[in-house]
Coordinates of C-alpha atoms in Angstrom, one line a residue:
X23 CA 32.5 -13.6 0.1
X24 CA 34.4 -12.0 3.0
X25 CA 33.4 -14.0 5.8
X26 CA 34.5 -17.2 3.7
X27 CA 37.8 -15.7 2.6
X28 CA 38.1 -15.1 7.0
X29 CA 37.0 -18.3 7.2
X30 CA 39.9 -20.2 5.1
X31 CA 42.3 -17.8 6.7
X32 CA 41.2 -18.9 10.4
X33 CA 41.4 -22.5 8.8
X34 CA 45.4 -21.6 7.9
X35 CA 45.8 -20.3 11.3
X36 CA 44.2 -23.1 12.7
X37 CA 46.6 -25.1 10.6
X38 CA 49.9 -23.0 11.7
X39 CA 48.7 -23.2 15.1
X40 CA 48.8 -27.4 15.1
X41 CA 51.9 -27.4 13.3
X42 CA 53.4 -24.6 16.1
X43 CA 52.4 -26.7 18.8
X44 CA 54.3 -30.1 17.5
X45 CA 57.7 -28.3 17.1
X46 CA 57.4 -26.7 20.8
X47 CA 57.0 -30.5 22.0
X48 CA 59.9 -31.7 19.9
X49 CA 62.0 -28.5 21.1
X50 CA 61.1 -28.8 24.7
X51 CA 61.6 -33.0 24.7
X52 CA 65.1 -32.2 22.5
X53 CA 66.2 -30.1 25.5
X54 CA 66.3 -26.8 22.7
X55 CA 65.0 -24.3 25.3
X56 CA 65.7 -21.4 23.7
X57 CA 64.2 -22.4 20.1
X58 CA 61.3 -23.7 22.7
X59 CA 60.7 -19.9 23.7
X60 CA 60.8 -18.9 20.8
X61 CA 57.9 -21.4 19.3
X62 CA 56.0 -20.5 22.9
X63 CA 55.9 -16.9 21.5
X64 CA 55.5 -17.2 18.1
X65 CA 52.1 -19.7 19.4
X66 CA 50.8 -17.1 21.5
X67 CA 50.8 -14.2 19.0
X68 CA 49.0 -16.7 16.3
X69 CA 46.5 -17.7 19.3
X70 CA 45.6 -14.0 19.9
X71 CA 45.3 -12.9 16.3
X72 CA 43.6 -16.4 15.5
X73 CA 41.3 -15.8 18.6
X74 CA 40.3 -12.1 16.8
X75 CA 40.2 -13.2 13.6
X76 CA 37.6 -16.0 14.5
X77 CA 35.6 -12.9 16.2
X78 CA 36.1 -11.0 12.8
X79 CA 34.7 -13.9 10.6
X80 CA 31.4 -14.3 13.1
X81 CA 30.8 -10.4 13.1
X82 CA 31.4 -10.8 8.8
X83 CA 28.9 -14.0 9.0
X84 CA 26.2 -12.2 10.8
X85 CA 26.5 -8.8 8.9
X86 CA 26.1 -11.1 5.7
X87 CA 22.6 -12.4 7.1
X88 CA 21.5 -9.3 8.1
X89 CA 22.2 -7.6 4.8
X90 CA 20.6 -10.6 3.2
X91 CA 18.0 -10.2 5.3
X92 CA 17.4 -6.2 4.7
X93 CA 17.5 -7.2 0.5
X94 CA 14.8 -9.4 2.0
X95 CA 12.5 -6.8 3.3
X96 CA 12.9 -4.2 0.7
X97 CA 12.1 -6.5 -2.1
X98 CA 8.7 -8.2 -0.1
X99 CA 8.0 -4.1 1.0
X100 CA 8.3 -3.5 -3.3
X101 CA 6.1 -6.4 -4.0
X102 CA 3.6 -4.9 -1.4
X103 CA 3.7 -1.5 -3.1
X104 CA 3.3 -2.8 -6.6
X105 CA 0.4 -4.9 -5.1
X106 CA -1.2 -1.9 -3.1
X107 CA -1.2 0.0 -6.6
X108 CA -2.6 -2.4 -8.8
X109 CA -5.3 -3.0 -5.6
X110 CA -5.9 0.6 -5.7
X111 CA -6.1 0.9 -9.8
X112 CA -8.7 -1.7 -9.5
X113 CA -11.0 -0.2 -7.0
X114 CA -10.3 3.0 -9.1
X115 CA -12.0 1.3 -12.3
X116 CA -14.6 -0.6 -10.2
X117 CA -15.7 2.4 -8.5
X118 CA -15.5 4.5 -11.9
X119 CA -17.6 1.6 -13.4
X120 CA -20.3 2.4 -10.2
X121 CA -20.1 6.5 -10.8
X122 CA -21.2 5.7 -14.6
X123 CA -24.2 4.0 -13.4
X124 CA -25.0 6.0 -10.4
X125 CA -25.2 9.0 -13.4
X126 CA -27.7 6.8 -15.3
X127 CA -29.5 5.6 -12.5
X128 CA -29.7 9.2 -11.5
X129 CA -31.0 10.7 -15.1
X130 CA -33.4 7.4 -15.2
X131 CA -34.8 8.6 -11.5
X132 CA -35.0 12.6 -12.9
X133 CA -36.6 11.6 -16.2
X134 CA -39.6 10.0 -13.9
X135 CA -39.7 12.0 -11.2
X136 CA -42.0 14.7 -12.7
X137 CA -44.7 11.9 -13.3
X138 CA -44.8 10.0 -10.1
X139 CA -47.1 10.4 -7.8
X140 CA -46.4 11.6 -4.2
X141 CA -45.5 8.4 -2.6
X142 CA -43.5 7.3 -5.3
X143 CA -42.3 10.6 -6.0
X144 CA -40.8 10.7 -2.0
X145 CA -39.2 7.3 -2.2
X146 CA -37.3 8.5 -5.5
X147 CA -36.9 11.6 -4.3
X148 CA -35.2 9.9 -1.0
X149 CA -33.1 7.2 -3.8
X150 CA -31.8 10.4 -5.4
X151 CA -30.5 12.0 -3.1
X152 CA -28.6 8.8 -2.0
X153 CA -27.0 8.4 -5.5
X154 CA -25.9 11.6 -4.9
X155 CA -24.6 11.2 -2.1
X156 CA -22.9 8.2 -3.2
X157 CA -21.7 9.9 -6.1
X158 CA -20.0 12.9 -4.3
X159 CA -17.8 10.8 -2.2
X160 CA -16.3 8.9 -5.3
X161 CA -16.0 12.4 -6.9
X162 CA -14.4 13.4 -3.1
X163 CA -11.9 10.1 -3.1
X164 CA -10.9 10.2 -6.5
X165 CA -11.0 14.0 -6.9
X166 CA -13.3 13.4 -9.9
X167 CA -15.3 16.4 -11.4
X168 CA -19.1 15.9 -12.0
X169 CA -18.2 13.7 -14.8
X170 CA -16.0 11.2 -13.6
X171 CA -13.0 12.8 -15.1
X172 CA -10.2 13.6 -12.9
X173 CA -10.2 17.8 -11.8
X174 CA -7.8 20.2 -13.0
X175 CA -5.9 21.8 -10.7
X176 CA -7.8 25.2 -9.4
X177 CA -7.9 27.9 -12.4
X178 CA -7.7 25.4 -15.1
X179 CA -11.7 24.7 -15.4
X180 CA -13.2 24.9 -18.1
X181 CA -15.6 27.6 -19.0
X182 CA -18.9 26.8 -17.5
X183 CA -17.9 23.4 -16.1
X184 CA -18.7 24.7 -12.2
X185 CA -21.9 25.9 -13.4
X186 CA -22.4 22.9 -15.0
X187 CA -22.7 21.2 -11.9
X188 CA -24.1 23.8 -9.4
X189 CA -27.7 23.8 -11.9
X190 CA -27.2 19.5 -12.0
X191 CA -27.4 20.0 -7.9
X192 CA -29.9 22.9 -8.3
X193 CA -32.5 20.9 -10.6
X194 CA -32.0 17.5 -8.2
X195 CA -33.3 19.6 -4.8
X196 CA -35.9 21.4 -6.8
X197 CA -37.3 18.1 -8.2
X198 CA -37.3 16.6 -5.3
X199 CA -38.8 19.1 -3.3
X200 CA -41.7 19.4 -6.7
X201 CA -42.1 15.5 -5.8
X202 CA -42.8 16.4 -1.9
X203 CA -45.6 19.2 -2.2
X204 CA -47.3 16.8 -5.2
X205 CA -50.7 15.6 -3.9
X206 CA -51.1 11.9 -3.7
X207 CA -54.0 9.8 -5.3
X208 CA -55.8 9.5 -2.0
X209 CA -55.7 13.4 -0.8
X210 CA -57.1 14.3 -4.7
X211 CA -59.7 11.5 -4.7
X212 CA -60.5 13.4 -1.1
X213 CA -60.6 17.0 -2.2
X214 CA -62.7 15.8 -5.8
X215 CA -65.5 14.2 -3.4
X216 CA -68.5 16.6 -2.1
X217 CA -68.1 17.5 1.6
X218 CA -71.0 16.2 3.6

């Protein structure tokens, strides 16, 4: 709005200027010296203030662009935000979608442990403890307790909730090691045959 109000006044000047330079002509061919001086000034204080008003209207011009150029910016760096939060909302669900099976994967691989035999019993032994290990860092990146459900801050636990979670860890290393120290099929079938 400025730089074209600048521009319509340099457009007047411009105007003034033209008109200025036809009366010194006609002064100077008329033999009207003095009233020629006169216009000869009055044309040089309109070039000069033309001349930094022109320089005014360019520096208004380009601080226009470069305003409408920092609205620009902000509003593609908001649309980037708002996209970089919705991203991050949806890995939050897909990876809370992944903890809930990783627990029932988890509870599956417990609940058969105990009756596997020793080389099955190592392999699930081996696949539990990389669900839990899987498991942790979504608890670590999302600060999500042994549920899935975001932590308190510290002192606001629950009652037994940190217990809760030290005996899950405790029964999943003791099950595992159980699983390791189980004889397989082939070291009973060798210890029930007679030695000789």
């Amino acid at each position: 709005a400025e730089a074209g109000r600048l521009q319509l006044e340099v457009k007047g000047l411009q105007d003034q200027r033209a008109r200025l330079e036809l009366e010194l002509k006609l002064a100077s061919s008329s033999r009207k010296f003095a009233e020629a001086a006169e216009l000869s000034a009055e044309l040089k204080a309109l070039c000069v203030k033309l001349d930094g008003d022109e320089d005014v209207a360019l520096q208004q011009q380009v601080l226009e662009q470069v305003e409408t150029e920092k609205a620009s910016l902000a509003a593609e760096s908001a649309r980037e935000a708002a996209l970089q939060r919705e991203l991050q909302q949806e890995q939050r669900s897909l990876d809370r979608r992944r903890f809930d099976l990783l627990l029932e994967h988890l509870e599956a691989v417990r609940a058969v442990l105990p009756e596997a035999e020793a080389a099955q019993a190592e392999l699930l032994s081996a696949e539990l403890e990389q669900s839990e290990a899987a498991r942790h860092e979504l608890m670590r990146r999302w600060a999500w307790d042994t549920r899935g459900r975001p932590k308190r801050p510290a002192g606001e636990e629950k009652e037994g909730e940190g217990e809760a979670a030290a005996k899950a860890a405790a029964a999943t290393q003791k099950e595992s090691k159980k699983a390791r120290e189980r004889p397989s099929d082939e070291d009973r079938d060798a210890s029930s045959r007679p030695a000789g």
